[in-house]
Amino acid sequence: MTSTHAFWLAGRQATGETVLDVTSPWDGRLVGKVSVPTADQVEEAVAAAYAVRDEFAATPAHVRAAALDHVSKRLVERTEEIAQLISAENGKPIKWARGEVGRAVSVFRFAAEEARRFNGGEAQRLDTDAGGQGRLALTRRFPKGVVLGIAPFNFPLNLCAHKIAPAIAVGAPIILKPAPATPLSGLILGELLAETDLPAGSWSVLTVPNEQMPALVQDERLPVISFTGSDKVGYAIMDSVPRKHCTLELGGNGAAVVLADFASEKDLDWAATRIATFSNYQGGQSCISVQRVIADTTVYDRLLPKIVAAVEEAQVTGDPSDAATDVGPLVSEDAAKRVEAWVDEAVQGGAKLLTGGKRDGATYAPTVLTEVPADATLACEEVFGPVLTVTEVDGESEAFAAVNDSKYGLQAGVFTHDVQTAFRAHRALEVGGVIIGDVPSYRADQMPYGGAKQSGVGREGVAFAMDDYTYERVLVLTGLAL
């Protein structure tokens, strides 16, 4: 019999009156049962976070850093257990689930390091004008208030870590809402935080259903919202609370550009392997997975068969608990049916299907298409599945224009050896990150991460999220002998 997992209310375990079943997208088995908080319990968590905000902001840096270090170390100790849990509730192949735990380990470690050096302040002499003689400005950062962190299903541990760790590092209370499809990984973080000496009320992990979220989003005691998910939901949140600070990471339509100078057999083999891997990892359910390949006409005919071969030969689809599996199921059968419909629409509109294009329950085969019509849904929207389109272009300018011909702008990859081209790409591409010599799917958890256009606003990455959760406050000292 499967036990029911409690949620975390102001640092302690609690149960509500209803239960949510968490099932495996691979085989439909029951992975766990999660208790759902009542409206009164949600109110208790919000009230506790709001009440402790000043105390938590004043917590010594060593206390916050020690808590973050503790979580990082405990994640290491429980890596295999947590990876198995991620794989079970999310359908993520175990090899990628282990990698996700490793990234969360780093996120908490980075946050501990940043907490120790955060808010040293910046001094500025004001006697540059006569009226400022004897005056010194000291600028420090302070939390904007309680953070509401809303995490998605695709990285159920690491993207929860990216909400929680920066908030604790700056002393901002946080209420975390994990995705309903994958709440168990977020609850694990609650277990580890409960082992620390953080103030009661400074954190909660609430398994709140999506339909109950508008009240939380609207609550004036939660002035900061950090959301990762679809652009539709993200901008609806921002539009509903225009006076709140919102950090939105909303996905993309990741492009990998292969330019004319990246032309040796070794170059093209590398590009094809990386493209095949990162159009399909996590089942394509990553905001920076490769969805579009834009190849110069001088390399296109040699690159395309290499990509198809790499997808067919190296991307093993199957049971996510099997270490040999590269591509598991999507998060649900409905998600796979949506991908299937988009691919079918593109093919009916004239696209050529080179491999894949088949669905089995929640699993969709790794798929490559060419000649996709520009107005096809597959070309315009984020597919969030293991589907790749390949387009031929003539030269760098046409390639960069093709990247920018999208409402999204999260990251782009540019395969080139030329440093001048790299700097031109950095200037020309309307994205939040440009990765040279690799796919757009590369993310280091300490770097600034976020997008342009409809890919969102604000930046994650530990130090950058810490800035997002805080504001500058200046202190002017008078009568000093400078």
GROMACS .gro file of C-alpha atoms in nm, residues 19-293:
model
  275
   19VAL     CA    1  -0.504   1.337  -0.180
   20LEU     CA    2  -0.338   1.365  -0.524
   21ASP     CA    3  -0.218   1.050  -0.704
   22VAL     CA    4   0.120   1.070  -0.875
   23THR     CA    5   0.154   0.818  -1.158
   24SER     CA    6   0.436   0.713  -1.390
   25PRO     CA    7   0.399   0.837  -1.748
   26TRP     CA    8   0.586   0.526  -1.861
   27ASP     CA    9   0.356   0.252  -1.732
   28GLY     CA   10   0.080   0.431  -1.540
   29ARG     CA   11   0.173   0.276  -1.207
   30LEU     CA   12   0.108   0.466  -0.887
   31VAL     CA   13   0.433   0.629  -0.776
   32GLY     CA   14   0.296   0.801  -0.467
   33LYS     CA   15   0.008   0.981  -0.302
   34VAL     CA   16   0.045   1.345  -0.200
   35SER     CA   17  -0.166   1.529   0.055
   36VAL     CA   18  -0.320   1.854  -0.070
   37PRO     CA   19  -0.333   2.153   0.167
   38THR     CA   20  -0.662   2.313   0.257
   39ALA     CA   21  -0.728   2.683   0.202
   40ASP     CA   22  -0.674   2.743   0.575
   41GLN     CA   23  -0.337   2.567   0.562
   42VAL     CA   24  -0.227   2.773   0.262
   43GLU     CA   25  -0.326   3.086   0.455
   44GLU     CA   26  -0.124   2.966   0.754
   45ALA     CA   27   0.185   2.919   0.537
   46VAL     CA   28   0.152   3.264   0.378
   47ALA     CA   29   0.092   3.432   0.714
   48ALA     CA   30   0.394   3.258   0.865
   49ALA     CA   31   0.621   3.359   0.578
   50TYR     CA   32   0.502   3.717   0.593
   51ALA     CA   33   0.546   3.734   0.971
   52VAL     CA   34   0.904   3.602   0.962
   53ARG     CA   35   1.029   3.813   0.671
   54ASP     CA   36   1.219   4.070   0.881
   55GLU     CA   37   1.368   3.808   1.110
   56PHE     CA   38   1.480   3.596   0.815
   57ALA     CA   39   1.632   3.892   0.631
   58ALA     CA   40   1.842   3.962   0.942
   59THR     CA   41   1.957   3.600   0.981
   60PRO     CA   42   2.340   3.583   0.988
   61ALA     CA   43   2.494   3.479   0.658
   62HIS     CA   44   2.662   3.178   0.815
   63VAL     CA   45   2.324   3.036   0.922
   64ARG     CA   46   2.178   3.062   0.572
   65ALA     CA   47   2.497   2.933   0.411
   66ALA     CA   48   2.515   2.637   0.649
   67ALA     CA   49   2.157   2.540   0.564
   68LEU     CA   50   2.230   2.555   0.193
   69ASP     CA   51   2.550   2.355   0.235
   70HIS     CA   52   2.358   2.095   0.431
   71VAL     CA   53   2.100   2.048   0.156
   72SER     CA   54   2.376   2.019  -0.105
   73LYS     CA   55   2.557   1.748   0.094
   74ARG     CA   56   2.240   1.555   0.169
   75LEU     CA   57   2.146   1.555  -0.198
   76VAL     CA   58   2.481   1.391  -0.271
   77GLU     CA   59   2.414   1.125  -0.007
   78ARG     CA   60   2.068   1.048  -0.145
   79THR     CA   61   2.151   1.085  -0.516
   80GLU     CA   62   2.041   0.742  -0.634
   81GLU     CA   63   1.719   0.742  -0.431
   82ILE     CA   64   1.620   1.085  -0.560
   83ALA     CA   65   1.717   1.003  -0.919
   84GLN     CA   66   1.494   0.695  -0.909
   85LEU     CA   67   1.211   0.914  -0.778
   86ILE     CA   68   1.257   1.172  -1.055
   87SER     CA   69   1.258   0.897  -1.316
   88ALA     CA   70   0.945   0.737  -1.171
   89GLU     CA   71   0.728   1.049  -1.144
   90ASN     CA   72   0.860   1.231  -1.451
   91GLY     CA   73   0.950   0.948  -1.692
   92LYS     CA   74   1.299   1.093  -1.731
   93PRO     CA   75   1.565   0.835  -1.823
   94ILE     CA   76   1.768   0.747  -1.515
   95LYS     CA   77   2.092   0.873  -1.672
   96TRP     CA   78   1.940   1.222  -1.706
   97ALA     CA   79   1.774   1.200  -1.363
   98ARG     CA   80   2.112   1.138  -1.200
   99GLY     CA   81   2.249   1.437  -1.384
  100GLU     CA   82   1.961   1.651  -1.257
  101VAL     CA   83   2.041   1.560  -0.896
  102GLY     CA   84   2.403   1.655  -0.960
  103ARG     CA   85   2.296   1.994  -1.089
  104ALA     CA   86   2.077   2.057  -0.784
  105VAL     CA   87   2.377   1.971  -0.565
  106SER     CA   88   2.568   2.248  -0.741
  107VAL     CA   89   2.281   2.499  -0.717
  108PHE     CA   90   2.269   2.472  -0.339
  109ARG     CA   91   2.648   2.480  -0.314
  110PHE     CA   92   2.667   2.791  -0.533
  111ALA     CA   93   2.395   2.954  -0.322
  112ALA     CA   94   2.587   2.881  -0.003
  113GLU     CA   95   2.895   3.045  -0.152
  114GLU     CA   96   2.696   3.348  -0.270
  115ALA     CA   97   2.523   3.382   0.069
  116ARG     CA   98   2.860   3.421   0.239
  117ARG     CA   99   2.965   3.709   0.016
  118PHE     CA  100   2.626   3.865  -0.048
  119ASN     CA  101   2.554   4.222   0.058
  120GLY     CA  102   2.901   4.340   0.145
  121GLY     CA  103   2.780   4.672   0.011
  122GLU     CA  104   2.932   4.922  -0.228
  123ALA     CA  105   3.070   5.252  -0.099
  124GLN     CA  106   3.053   5.565  -0.313
  125ARG     CA  107   3.209   5.903  -0.236
  126LEU     CA  108   2.960   6.185  -0.278
  127ASP     CA  109   3.206   6.472  -0.250
  128THR     CA  110   3.244   6.485  -0.627
  129ASP     CA  111   3.023   6.796  -0.594
  130ALA     CA  112   3.057   7.057  -0.322
  131GLY     CA  113   2.717   6.973  -0.176
  132GLY     CA  114   2.835   6.620  -0.101
  133GLN     CA  115   3.144   6.710   0.096
  134GLY     CA  116   3.195   6.474   0.390
  135ARG     CA  117   2.928   6.234   0.264
  136LEU     CA  118   2.955   5.869   0.172
  137ALA     CA  119   2.686   5.647   0.019
  138LEU     CA  120   2.673   5.281   0.111
  139THR     CA  121   2.446   5.070  -0.111
  140ARG     CA  122   2.326   4.729  -0.001
  141ARG     CA  123   2.053   4.493  -0.122
  142PHE     CA  124   1.751   4.381   0.079
  143PRO     CA  125   1.477   4.125   0.004
  144LYS     CA  126   1.169   4.254  -0.175
  145GLY     CA  127   0.960   4.023   0.041
  146VAL     CA  128   0.820   3.671   0.036
  147VAL     CA  129   0.883   3.477  -0.286
  148LEU     CA  130   0.620   3.258  -0.448
  149GLY     CA  131   0.811   2.999  -0.653
  150ILE     CA  132   0.612   2.805  -0.914
  151ALA     CA  133   0.808   2.515  -1.064
  152PRO     CA  134   0.742   2.302  -1.377
  153PHE     CA  135   0.739   1.926  -1.426
  154ASN     CA  136   1.034   1.887  -1.662
  155PHE     CA  137   1.312   1.940  -1.405
  156PRO     CA  138   1.116   1.862  -1.088
  157LEU     CA  139   1.417   1.884  -0.856
  158ASN     CA  140   1.659   2.131  -1.013
  159LEU     CA  141   1.407   2.399  -1.103
  160CYS     CA  142   1.267   2.379  -0.750
  161ALA     CA  143   1.627   2.428  -0.634
  162HIS     CA  144   1.654   2.737  -0.855
  163LYS     CA  145   1.356   2.890  -0.671
  164ILE     CA  146   1.448   2.791  -0.315
  165ALA     CA  147   1.826   2.830  -0.298
  166PRO     CA  148   1.854   3.197  -0.410
  167ALA     CA  149   1.567   3.294  -0.178
  168ILE     CA  150   1.734   3.139   0.125
  169ALA     CA  151   2.068   3.291   0.023
  170VAL     CA  152   1.926   3.646   0.044
  171GLY     CA  153   1.703   3.583   0.344
  172ALA     CA  154   1.370   3.595   0.159
  173PRO     CA  155   1.100   3.355   0.282
  174ILE     CA  156   0.973   3.130   0.005
  175ILE     CA  157   0.659   2.933  -0.066
  176LEU     CA  158   0.732   2.670  -0.330
  177LYS     CA  159   0.459   2.516  -0.545
  178PRO     CA  160   0.587   2.207  -0.730
  179ALA     CA  161   0.414   2.090  -1.047
  180PRO     CA  162   0.110   1.867  -0.976
  181ALA     CA  163   0.246   1.596  -1.208
  182THR     CA  164   0.582   1.579  -1.028
  183PRO     CA  165   0.552   1.699  -0.667
  184LEU     CA  166   0.759   1.431  -0.496
  185SER     CA  167   1.100   1.574  -0.584
  186GLY     CA  168   1.009   1.914  -0.440
  187LEU     CA  169   0.888   1.748  -0.121
  188ILE     CA  170   1.228   1.581  -0.087
  189LEU     CA  171   1.381   1.929  -0.065
  190GLY     CA  172   1.139   1.998   0.219
  191GLU     CA  173   1.276   1.694   0.404
  192LEU     CA  174   1.630   1.827   0.373
  193LEU     CA  175   1.542   2.185   0.468
  194ALA     CA  176   1.364   2.053   0.779
  195GLU     CA  177   1.701   1.920   0.898
  196THR     CA  178   1.844   2.274   0.911
  197ASP     CA  179   1.819   2.561   1.161
  198LEU     CA  180   1.631   2.800   0.935
  199PRO     CA  181   1.354   2.998   1.110
  200ALA     CA  182   1.009   2.842   1.119
  201GLY     CA  183   0.795   3.000   0.851
  202SER     CA  184   1.086   3.089   0.625
  203TRP     CA  185   0.993   2.814   0.379
  204SER     CA  186   0.698   2.597   0.280
  205VAL     CA  187   0.646   2.339   0.005
  206LEU     CA  188   0.278   2.333  -0.080
  207THR     CA  189   0.125   2.082  -0.323
  208VAL     CA  190  -0.145   2.323  -0.433
  209PRO     CA  191  -0.350   2.231  -0.744
  210ASN     CA  192  -0.318   2.470  -1.038
  211GLU     CA  193  -0.680   2.581  -1.014
  212GLN     CA  194  -0.618   2.714  -0.664
  213MET     CA  195  -0.318   2.924  -0.764
  214PRO     CA  196  -0.488   3.252  -0.865
  215ALA     CA  197  -0.558   3.337  -0.500
  216LEU     CA  198  -0.193   3.281  -0.409
  217VAL     CA  199  -0.072   3.482  -0.707
  218GLN     CA  200  -0.299   3.771  -0.607
  219ASP     CA  201  -0.199   3.771  -0.238
  220GLU     CA  202  -0.033   4.105  -0.158
  221ARG     CA  203   0.190   3.943   0.102
  222LEU     CA  204   0.375   3.763  -0.180
  223PRO     CA  205   0.533   4.053  -0.377
  224VAL     CA  206   0.778   3.838  -0.578
  225ILE     CA  207   0.674   3.561  -0.817
  226SER     CA  208   0.925   3.331  -0.984
  227PHE     CA  209   0.752   3.120  -1.248
  228THR     CA  210   0.886   2.864  -1.496
  229GLY     CA  211   0.641   2.725  -1.750
  230SER     CA  212   0.442   2.815  -2.058
  231ASP     CA  213   0.431   3.166  -2.201
  232LYS     CA  214   0.050   3.163  -2.188
  233VAL     CA  215   0.039   3.099  -1.813
  234GLY     CA  216   0.340   3.316  -1.734
  235TYR     CA  217   0.210   3.628  -1.902
  236ALA     CA  218  -0.137   3.568  -1.758
  237ILE     CA  219   0.024   3.578  -1.414
  238MET     CA  220   0.214   3.897  -1.494
  239ASP     CA  221  -0.093   4.065  -1.641
  240SER     CA  222  -0.298   3.978  -1.333
  241VAL     CA  223  -0.046   4.133  -1.089
  242PRO     CA  224   0.116   4.429  -1.273
  243ARG     CA  225   0.253   4.580  -0.951
  244LYS     CA  226   0.438   4.266  -0.844
  245HIS     CA  227   0.790   4.168  -0.941
  246CYS     CA  228   0.773   3.868  -1.174
  247THR     CA  229   1.058   3.655  -1.298
  248LEU     CA  230   0.929   3.448  -1.589
  249GLU     CA  231   1.119   3.171  -1.770
  250LEU     CA  232   0.881   3.074  -2.045
  251GLY     CA  233   1.046   2.844  -2.291
  252GLY     CA  234   1.170   2.878  -2.643
  253ASN     CA  235   1.217   2.739  -2.991
  254GLY     CA  236   1.586   2.654  -2.966
  255ALA     CA  237   1.793   2.691  -3.281
  256ALA     CA  238   2.131   2.535  -3.363
  257VAL     CA  239   2.311   2.713  -3.647
  258VAL     CA  240   2.582   2.526  -3.839
  259LEU     CA  241   2.790   2.770  -4.044
  260ALA     CA  242   3.012   2.717  -4.347
  261ASP     CA  243   3.342   2.712  -4.157
  262PHE     CA  244   3.226   2.421  -3.940
  263ALA     CA  245   3.284   2.183  -4.227
  264SER     CA  246   3.530   1.904  -4.153
  265GLU     CA  247   3.401   1.551  -4.102
  266LYS     CA  248   3.499   1.577  -3.736
  267ASP     CA  249   3.310   1.906  -3.706
  268LEU     CA  250   2.994   1.772  -3.864
  269ASP     CA  251   3.005   1.448  -3.664
  270TRP     CA  252   3.029   1.653  -3.343
  271ALA     CA  253   2.745   1.884  -3.447
  272ALA     CA  254   2.521   1.594  -3.552
  273THR     CA  255   2.584   1.402  -3.230
  274ARG     CA  256   2.515   1.702  -3.008
  275ILE     CA  257   2.205   1.798  -3.207
  276ALA     CA  258   2.067   1.442  -3.196
  277THR     CA  259   2.129   1.412  -2.823
  278PHE     CA  260   1.989   1.748  -2.721
  279SER     CA  261   1.683   1.747  -2.943
  280ASN     CA  262   1.576   1.433  -2.761
  281TYR     CA  263   1.710   1.451  -2.405
  282GLN     CA  264   1.436   1.472  -2.142
  283GLY     CA  265   1.205   1.359  -2.425
  284GLY     CA  266   1.259   1.701  -2.579
  285GLN     CA  267   1.088   1.850  -2.273
  286SER     CA  268   1.345   2.119  -2.211
  287CYS     CA  269   1.306   2.488  -2.286
  288ILE     CA  270   1.647   2.488  -2.456
  289SER     CA  271   1.626   2.158  -2.641
  290VAL     CA  272   1.721   2.178  -3.008
  291GLN     CA  273   1.402   2.224  -3.207
  292ARG     CA  274   1.545   2.390  -3.518
  293VAL     CA  275   1.867   2.322  -3.708
   0.00000   0.00000   0.00000
